[in-house]
Amino acid sequence: MSSLGHRAVADRATLAAPDPMLPRPFVVRRTRQDTRDTYTLELEPIDGPALSWLPGQFTMLYAFGVGEAPISISGDPNRPDRIEHTIRNVGSVTAALVAAGPGTVLGVRGPLGTGWDVNSGKGGDVVFVAGGIGLAPLRPAVLELISHRADYGRVVLLYGARTPEDILFSDDLRSWAERHGIVVEVTVDNGQHAWRGRVGLVTQLVSRAGFDASRALALVCGPEVMMRYAAQALSDRGVRPERLRLSMERNMKCGVGLCGHCQLRELFLCVDGPVLGYDRLAPLMTRAEL
Ligand SMILES: Cc1cc2nc3c(=O)[nH]c(=O)nc-3n(C[C@H](O)[C@H](O)[C@H](O)COP(=O)(O)OP(=O)(O)OC[C@H]3O[C@@H](n4cnc5c(N)ncnc54)[C@H](O)[C@@H]3O)c2cc1C
Ligand code: FES
């Protein structure tokens, strides 16, 4: 093909490439209330094929007339036709999203960002550390691991919630422990009378958890302060920095590396992250405010 021919093909490809700023319409098929302030929405595209996505990636979810928010995909990667997002109502956009009932049309941009790459943990132990809504972005990685469970060694999931009522995916946690041999340890910040489980910070569970740190992959998601302490504790146990990954969920606007809203030094967290290795993040996590 002549260089002119190649140019014409390239131009056509550019023209055909979807505009990353243009949301696709998705209809809400089902909703589920998970906790007092958190809901899971199952979405289906109405203009074309299902999304192809990786555990750890997010989309920009648009409540028309209200605004857009980055929300991780929380569904099963083995069921890409069912795109799920688990959303905690903290402000105007998330309030509109959790109020969207079946039949509501939302805008979706993405999938965006980097994934957990849980497959790279095959042959060794895997440790998940989640705080609060941080269990939602980790859920697809757990489900991916379960679908190849025999390829992994010991798997430990440490999860901290504010109160027993804030514990997400209780049925999943039970099934992961009972049916898939995952050691699930849950702790809450504030336990009430009926709570017979642990009370305390999830980061305190890291030092006692049973896994071989020298061969472990560790995936961490939660509030930044929790991730900072969890990463330190995992590092102290001997998990190698490049085998320790965190999801950096900073405020984002464009989600595609254009606006600089998510910049952290040389990193644009929407495209370089949200999932990044501790080898790259550690120098940026030494200060109280990243
Ligand atoms: C990559 C990524 C993935 C995310 N995944 C999820 C998810 O799966 N489920 C979910 O519920 N939320 C998730 N979030 C957070 C979500 O995007 C924010 O809660 C949302 O943008 C808040 O918008 P709002 O208009 O409802 O509230 P606002 O009025 O904008 O904010 C309400 C409060 O939340 C704080 N806030 C806003 N954005 C963030 C943020 N990114 N991190 C921490 N605090 C924030 C604000 O400072 C304010 O105190 C994710 C964020 C990122 C960047
Ligand atoms: S959100 Fe715009 S560059 Fe990352």
Tab-separated table of C-alpha atoms and ligand atoms in Angstrom:
chain	number	residue	atom	x	y	z
A	1	MET	CA	0.000	0.000	0.000
A	2	SER	CA	1.293	3.507	-0.781
A	3	SER	CA	1.963	5.912	2.107
A	4	LEU	CA	-1.062	7.869	0.866
A	5	GLY	CA	-3.131	4.678	1.156
A	6	HIS	CA	-1.907	4.125	4.732
A	7	ARG	CA	-2.773	7.745	5.591
A	8	ALA	CA	-6.312	7.298	4.226
A	9	VAL	CA	-6.765	4.136	6.319
A	10	ALA	CA	-5.374	5.910	9.412
A	11	ASP	CA	-7.649	8.908	8.834
A	12	ARG	CA	-10.676	6.650	8.514
A	13	ALA	CA	-9.671	4.828	11.714
A	14	THR	CA	-9.341	8.163	13.538
A	15	LEU	CA	-12.731	9.238	12.262
A	16	ALA	CA	-14.254	5.916	13.289
A	17	ALA	CA	-12.666	5.924	16.802
A	18	PRO	CA	-15.302	6.836	19.366
A	19	ASP	CA	-14.880	10.224	21.060
A	20	PRO	CA	-13.638	9.376	24.592
A	21	MET	CA	-15.552	12.385	25.948
A	22	LEU	CA	-18.872	11.230	24.510
A	23	PRO	CA	-20.951	9.092	26.881
A	24	ARG	CA	-22.740	6.025	25.544
A	25	PRO	CA	-26.321	5.486	26.687
A	26	PHE	CA	-26.818	2.565	29.095
A	27	VAL	CA	-30.103	1.561	30.681
A	28	VAL	CA	-30.348	0.565	34.332
A	29	ARG	CA	-31.649	-3.025	34.320
A	30	ARG	CA	-31.595	-3.799	38.049
A	31	THR	CA	-30.684	-2.088	41.276
A	32	ARG	CA	-29.855	-3.507	44.689
A	33	GLN	CA	-29.495	-1.702	47.978
A	34	ASP	CA	-26.321	-3.035	49.621
A	35	THR	CA	-26.208	-0.874	52.739
A	36	ARG	CA	-27.840	2.260	54.124
A	37	ASP	CA	-26.026	4.525	51.625
A	38	THR	CA	-24.674	2.155	48.965
A	39	TYR	CA	-26.404	0.674	45.919
A	40	THR	CA	-25.375	-1.576	43.032
A	41	LEU	CA	-26.638	-0.758	39.544
A	42	GLU	CA	-26.623	-3.285	36.713
A	43	LEU	CA	-26.347	-1.522	33.353
A	44	GLU	CA	-26.818	-2.624	29.774
A	45	PRO	CA	-25.796	-0.699	26.625
A	46	ILE	CA	-28.637	0.390	24.374
A	47	ASP	CA	-26.570	1.510	21.394
A	48	GLY	CA	-24.240	-1.405	20.672
A	49	PRO	CA	-21.959	-4.075	22.095
A	50	ALA	CA	-21.202	-4.757	25.768
A	51	LEU	CA	-18.080	-3.196	27.269
A	52	SER	CA	-14.866	-5.152	27.350
A	53	TRP	CA	-13.165	-4.311	30.643
A	54	LEU	CA	-10.543	-5.405	33.158
A	55	PRO	CA	-10.954	-5.815	36.928
A	56	GLY	CA	-9.821	-2.525	38.500
A	57	GLN	CA	-10.974	-0.304	35.643
A	58	PHE	CA	-13.596	2.391	36.096
A	59	THR	CA	-16.098	4.269	33.967
A	60	MET	CA	-17.285	7.856	34.084
A	61	LEU	CA	-20.981	7.514	34.956
A	62	TYR	CA	-23.130	10.418	33.862
A	63	ALA	CA	-26.450	11.236	35.509
A	64	PHE	CA	-27.886	13.425	32.751
A	65	GLY	CA	-28.581	16.959	33.905
A	66	VAL	CA	-26.615	16.462	37.152
A	67	GLY	CA	-23.041	15.467	36.373
A	68	GLU	CA	-20.442	12.766	35.987
A	69	ALA	CA	-18.434	10.698	38.497
A	70	PRO	CA	-15.705	8.068	38.177
A	71	ILE	CA	-17.021	4.747	39.488
A	72	SER	CA	-15.211	1.400	39.395
A	73	ILE	CA	-16.767	-1.625	37.781
A	74	SER	CA	-17.784	-4.064	40.545
A	75	GLY	CA	-19.295	-6.902	38.506
A	76	ASP	CA	-18.103	-10.309	37.400
A	77	PRO	CA	-15.513	-10.181	34.567
A	78	ASN	CA	-16.843	-13.551	33.425
A	79	ARG	CA	-20.218	-11.871	32.767
A	80	PRO	CA	-19.159	-8.807	30.712
A	81	ASP	CA	-22.756	-8.413	29.485
A	82	ARG	CA	-23.705	-7.341	33.020
A	83	ILE	CA	-21.879	-4.125	33.894
A	84	GLU	CA	-22.235	-3.483	37.613
A	85	HIS	CA	-21.238	-0.434	39.614
A	86	THR	CA	-21.493	-0.166	43.399
A	87	ILE	CA	-21.998	3.429	44.441
A	88	ARG	CA	-21.885	5.135	47.808
A	89	ASN	CA	-24.059	8.213	48.052
A	90	VAL	CA	-21.756	11.043	49.200
A	91	GLY	CA	-22.848	14.067	47.108
A	92	SER	CA	-24.933	15.374	44.262
A	93	VAL	CA	-23.810	13.069	41.423
A	94	THR	CA	-23.710	9.879	43.478
A	95	ALA	CA	-27.133	10.769	44.967
A	96	ALA	CA	-28.558	10.994	41.439
A	97	LEU	CA	-26.867	7.734	40.423
A	98	VAL	CA	-28.153	5.709	43.380
A	99	ALA	CA	-31.642	7.132	42.784
A	100	ALA	CA	-31.648	5.871	39.177
A	101	GLY	CA	-34.234	3.085	39.082
A	102	PRO	CA	-34.704	0.383	36.439
A	103	GLY	CA	-35.334	1.927	33.020
A	104	THR	CA	-33.298	5.083	33.706
A	105	VAL	CA	-30.744	5.909	31.018
A	106	LEU	CA	-27.264	6.896	32.226
A	107	GLY	CA	-24.210	7.953	30.224
A	108	VAL	CA	-21.105	5.764	30.349
A	109	ARG	CA	-17.579	6.644	29.227
A	110	GLY	CA	-14.933	3.986	29.349
A	111	PRO	CA	-13.771	1.541	30.519
A	112	LEU	CA	-10.888	3.708	31.711
A	113	GLY	CA	-7.600	3.322	33.537
A	114	THR	CA	-5.429	0.407	34.544
A	115	GLY	CA	-6.455	-2.964	36.013
A	116	TRP	CA	-5.293	-5.057	38.981
A	117	ASP	CA	-3.719	-7.764	36.796
A	118	VAL	CA	-4.585	-10.446	39.332
A	119	ASN	CA	-3.289	-13.085	36.879
A	120	SER	CA	0.248	-11.949	37.687
A	121	GLY	CA	-0.313	-13.458	41.143
A	122	LYS	CA	-0.630	-17.006	39.787
A	123	GLY	CA	1.686	-19.470	41.498
A	124	GLY	CA	1.841	-17.464	44.726
A	125	ASP	CA	-0.327	-16.187	47.570
A	126	VAL	CA	-2.691	-13.245	47.097
A	127	VAL	CA	-3.727	-10.714	49.738
A	128	PHE	CA	-6.626	-8.324	49.256
A	129	VAL	CA	-6.936	-5.412	51.686
A	130	ALA	CA	-10.142	-3.384	51.397
A	131	GLY	CA	-11.559	-0.482	53.337
A	132	GLY	CA	-15.228	0.566	53.020
A	133	ILE	CA	-16.417	1.021	49.441
A	134	GLY	CA	-12.894	-0.110	48.384
A	135	LEU	CA	-14.205	-3.681	48.358
A	136	ALA	CA	-16.245	-2.833	45.220
A	137	PRO	CA	-13.268	-2.238	42.859
A	138	LEU	CA	-11.601	-5.392	44.263
A	139	ARG	CA	-14.656	-7.638	43.760
A	140	PRO	CA	-13.991	-8.288	40.026
A	141	ALA	CA	-10.386	-9.252	40.864
A	142	VAL	CA	-11.591	-11.725	43.514
A	143	LEU	CA	-14.104	-13.207	41.036
A	144	GLU	CA	-11.413	-13.438	38.349
A	145	LEU	CA	-9.123	-15.258	40.802
A	146	ILE	CA	-11.918	-17.632	41.840
A	147	SER	CA	-12.488	-18.650	38.226
A	148	HIS	CA	-8.867	-19.965	38.223
A	149	ARG	CA	-8.660	-20.735	41.944
A	150	ALA	CA	-6.332	-23.743	41.559
A	151	ASP	CA	-3.636	-21.521	40.011
A	152	TYR	CA	-3.186	-19.556	43.245
A	153	GLY	CA	-1.832	-20.434	46.659
A	154	ARG	CA	-3.265	-19.113	49.872
A	155	VAL	CA	-5.720	-16.248	49.361
A	156	VAL	CA	-6.503	-13.807	52.165
A	157	LEU	CA	-9.057	-11.009	52.122
A	158	LEU	CA	-8.862	-8.414	54.902
A	159	TYR	CA	-11.827	-6.063	54.975
A	160	GLY	CA	-12.618	-3.147	57.235
A	161	ALA	CA	-15.992	-1.391	57.412
A	162	ARG	CA	-17.192	1.449	59.608
A	163	THR	CA	-19.971	-0.539	61.332
A	164	PRO	CA	-21.501	-4.020	60.876
A	165	GLU	CA	-24.331	-2.393	58.874
A	166	ASP	CA	-21.759	-1.003	56.397
A	167	ILE	CA	-20.349	-4.411	55.451
A	168	LEU	CA	-20.673	-4.842	51.686
A	169	PHE	CA	-21.331	-8.077	49.760
A	170	SER	CA	-21.931	-10.217	52.886
A	171	ASP	CA	-23.214	-13.136	50.790
A	172	ASP	CA	-20.115	-12.993	48.603
A	173	LEU	CA	-17.798	-12.877	51.618
A	174	ARG	CA	-19.470	-15.977	53.045
A	175	SER	CA	-19.350	-17.855	49.726
A	176	TRP	CA	-15.728	-16.868	49.022
A	177	ALA	CA	-14.731	-18.288	52.410
A	178	GLU	CA	-16.909	-21.413	52.406
A	179	ARG	CA	-16.769	-22.451	48.753
A	180	HIS	CA	-13.478	-21.069	47.452
A	181	GLY	CA	-11.061	-21.449	50.341
A	182	ILE	CA	-10.420	-17.742	50.785
A	183	VAL	CA	-9.485	-16.656	54.309
A	184	VAL	CA	-11.855	-13.737	54.895
A	185	GLU	CA	-11.241	-11.530	57.915
A	186	VAL	CA	-13.645	-8.680	58.601
A	187	THR	CA	-13.231	-5.941	61.161
A	188	VAL	CA	-15.334	-2.879	61.976
A	189	ASP	CA	-14.394	0.499	63.437
A	190	ASN	CA	-17.469	0.568	65.683
A	191	GLY	CA	-19.108	-2.677	66.770
A	192	GLN	CA	-22.460	-2.742	68.548
A	193	HIS	CA	-23.808	-5.224	71.082
A	194	ALA	CA	-24.882	-7.852	68.531
A	195	TRP	CA	-21.521	-7.813	66.722
A	196	ARG	CA	-19.376	-10.793	67.721
A	197	GLY	CA	-16.590	-10.145	65.202
A	198	ARG	CA	-13.427	-8.071	65.309
A	199	VAL	CA	-13.279	-4.380	66.138
A	200	GLY	CA	-10.293	-2.327	65.016
A	201	LEU	CA	-8.427	-1.121	61.980
A	202	VAL	CA	-8.037	-3.391	58.949
A	203	THR	CA	-4.375	-2.419	58.720
A	204	GLN	CA	-3.783	-4.181	62.068
A	205	LEU	CA	-4.815	-7.499	60.491
A	206	VAL	CA	-1.938	-7.406	58.005
A	207	SER	CA	0.834	-8.343	60.448
A	208	ARG	CA	-1.050	-11.477	61.648
A	209	ALA	CA	-2.432	-12.707	58.304
A	210	GLY	CA	-1.081	-16.023	57.082
A	211	PHE	CA	0.590	-15.682	53.677
A	212	ASP	CA	4.039	-16.039	52.197
A	213	ALA	CA	5.037	-12.421	51.603
A	214	SER	CA	8.031	-13.296	49.452
A	215	ARG	CA	5.712	-14.785	46.781
A	216	ALA	CA	2.627	-12.672	47.419
A	217	LEU	CA	0.676	-10.273	45.279
A	218	ALA	CA	-1.131	-7.650	47.395
A	219	LEU	CA	-4.028	-5.538	46.099
A	220	VAL	CA	-5.248	-2.654	48.252
A	221	CYS	CA	-8.231	-0.315	47.886
A	222	GLY	CA	-9.791	2.110	50.333
A	223	PRO	CA	-9.387	5.604	51.759
A	224	GLU	CA	-5.912	7.006	51.091
A	225	VAL	CA	-4.898	7.061	54.734
A	226	MET	CA	-5.845	3.400	55.116
A	227	MET	CA	-3.924	2.508	51.950
A	228	ARG	CA	-0.849	4.331	53.213
A	229	TYR	CA	-0.785	2.285	56.448
A	230	ALA	CA	-1.747	-0.954	54.707
A	231	ALA	CA	1.037	-0.524	52.141
A	232	GLN	CA	3.535	0.169	54.914
A	233	ALA	CA	2.408	-2.925	56.852
A	234	LEU	CA	2.551	-5.144	53.739
A	235	SER	CA	5.942	-3.759	52.869
A	236	ASP	CA	7.153	-4.437	56.432
A	237	ARG	CA	5.952	-8.037	56.025
A	238	GLY	CA	8.208	-8.302	52.950
A	239	VAL	CA	5.798	-7.909	50.007
A	240	ARG	CA	7.880	-6.530	47.139
A	241	PRO	CA	6.880	-2.973	46.088
A	242	GLU	CA	6.139	-3.935	42.484
A	243	ARG	CA	3.895	-6.779	43.772
A	244	LEU	CA	1.903	-4.387	45.948
A	245	ARG	CA	-0.752	-2.432	44.059
A	246	LEU	CA	-3.062	0.349	45.204
A	247	SER	CA	-6.054	1.998	43.523
A	248	MET	CA	-5.626	5.774	43.722
A	249	GLU	CA	-9.139	7.179	43.582
A	250	ARG	CA	-8.535	10.903	43.295
A	251	ASN	CA	-11.096	13.377	41.989
A	252	MET	CA	-11.225	13.173	38.197
A	253	LYS	CA	-12.877	15.162	35.421
A	254	CYS	CA	-11.996	14.036	31.898
A	255	GLY	CA	-10.759	10.556	32.835
A	256	VAL	CA	-8.618	10.331	29.699
A	257	GLY	CA	-5.455	12.319	30.453
A	258	LEU	CA	-6.561	15.691	29.059
A	259	CYS	CA	-7.454	18.045	31.920
A	260	GLY	CA	-4.753	17.438	34.539
A	261	HIS	CA	-7.347	17.304	37.334
A	262	CYS	CA	-6.002	14.014	38.674
A	263	GLN	CA	-2.317	14.857	38.392
A	264	LEU	CA	0.013	13.546	41.083
A	265	ARG	CA	3.502	14.820	40.227
A	266	GLU	CA	4.347	13.195	36.887
A	267	LEU	CA	1.396	10.785	37.059
A	268	PHE	CA	-2.046	11.300	35.559
A	269	LEU	CA	-3.997	8.941	37.794
A	270	CYS	CA	-6.827	8.458	35.286
A	271	VAL	CA	-4.533	6.904	32.677
A	272	ASP	CA	-1.394	5.860	34.616
A	273	GLY	CA	-3.751	4.535	37.324
A	274	PRO	CA	-5.955	4.190	39.188
A	275	VAL	CA	-4.114	0.915	39.922
A	276	LEU	CA	-0.406	1.575	40.443
A	277	GLY	CA	2.489	-0.294	41.994
A	278	TYR	CA	3.915	0.774	45.326
A	279	ASP	CA	7.296	1.020	43.618
A	280	ARG	CA	5.940	4.128	41.836
A	281	LEU	CA	3.694	5.376	44.630
A	282	ALA	CA	5.884	4.991	47.722
A	283	PRO	CA	7.915	8.172	47.120
A	284	LEU	CA	4.633	10.082	46.749
A	285	MET	CA	3.003	8.540	49.822
A	286	THR	CA	5.520	9.670	52.412
A	287	ARG	CA	3.755	12.995	52.888
A	288	ALA	CA	0.500	13.302	54.838
A	289	GLU	CA	-1.254	14.914	51.860
A	290	LEU	CA	-0.376	13.282	48.564
B	1	LIG	C1	-11.036	5.816	39.800
B	1	LIG	C2	-12.146	6.058	40.807
B	1	LIG	C3	-12.994	5.017	41.122
B	1	LIG	C4	-14.024	5.224	42.031
B	1	LIG	N1	-14.852	4.175	42.301
B	1	LIG	C5	-15.912	4.373	43.127
B	1	LIG	C6	-16.830	3.322	43.360
B	1	LIG	O1	-16.691	2.194	42.852
B	1	LIG	N2	-17.888	3.579	44.144
B	1	LIG	C7	-18.069	4.808	44.746
B	1	LIG	O2	-19.065	4.981	45.468
B	1	LIG	N3	-17.205	5.811	44.564
B	1	LIG	C8	-16.136	5.634	43.756
B	1	LIG	N4	-15.276	6.662	43.531
B	1	LIG	C9	-15.509	7.955	44.220
B	1	LIG	C10	-16.586	8.767	43.477
B	1	LIG	O3	-16.096	9.116	42.207
B	1	LIG	C11	-16.921	10.032	44.280
B	1	LIG	O4	-17.546	9.660	45.485
B	1	LIG	C12	-17.851	10.931	43.475
B	1	LIG	O5	-17.145	11.516	42.401
B	1	LIG	C13	-18.408	12.032	44.367
B	1	LIG	O6	-19.222	12.867	43.551
B	1	LIG	P1	-20.514	13.599	44.151
B	1	LIG	O7	-20.931	14.668	43.210
B	1	LIG	O8	-21.558	12.616	44.524
B	1	LIG	O9	-19.990	14.216	45.493
B	1	LIG	P2	-19.155	15.545	45.697
B	1	LIG	O10	-20.110	16.604	46.120
B	1	LIG	O11	-18.260	15.808	44.523
B	1	LIG	O12	-18.252	15.096	46.894
B	1	LIG	C14	-18.821	14.679	48.137
B	1	LIG	C15	-17.703	14.349	49.090
B	1	LIG	O13	-16.930	13.245	48.584
B	1	LIG	C16	-15.568	13.625	48.412
B	1	LIG	N5	-15.057	13.019	47.210
B	1	LIG	C17	-15.358	13.319	45.929
B	1	LIG	N6	-14.692	12.539	45.081
B	1	LIG	C18	-13.929	11.718	45.846
B	1	LIG	C19	-13.005	10.682	45.590
B	1	LIG	N7	-12.657	10.340	44.366
B	1	LIG	N8	-12.430	10.066	46.645
B	1	LIG	C20	-12.724	10.414	47.895
B	1	LIG	N9	-13.592	11.391	48.216
B	1	LIG	C21	-14.178	12.028	47.203
B	1	LIG	C22	-15.580	15.134	48.319
B	1	LIG	O14	-14.352	15.696	48.748
B	1	LIG	C23	-16.715	15.488	49.261
B	1	LIG	O15	-16.293	15.467	50.597
B	1	LIG	C24	-14.211	6.491	42.659
B	1	LIG	C25	-13.343	7.524	42.339
B	1	LIG	C26	-12.314	7.309	41.434
B	1	LIG	C27	-11.393	8.439	41.094
B	2	FES	S1	-9.000	13.402	35.022
B	2	FES	FE1	-8.379	14.671	33.398
B	2	FES	S2	-6.273	14.174	33.225
B	2	FES	FE2	-6.995	12.737	34.647
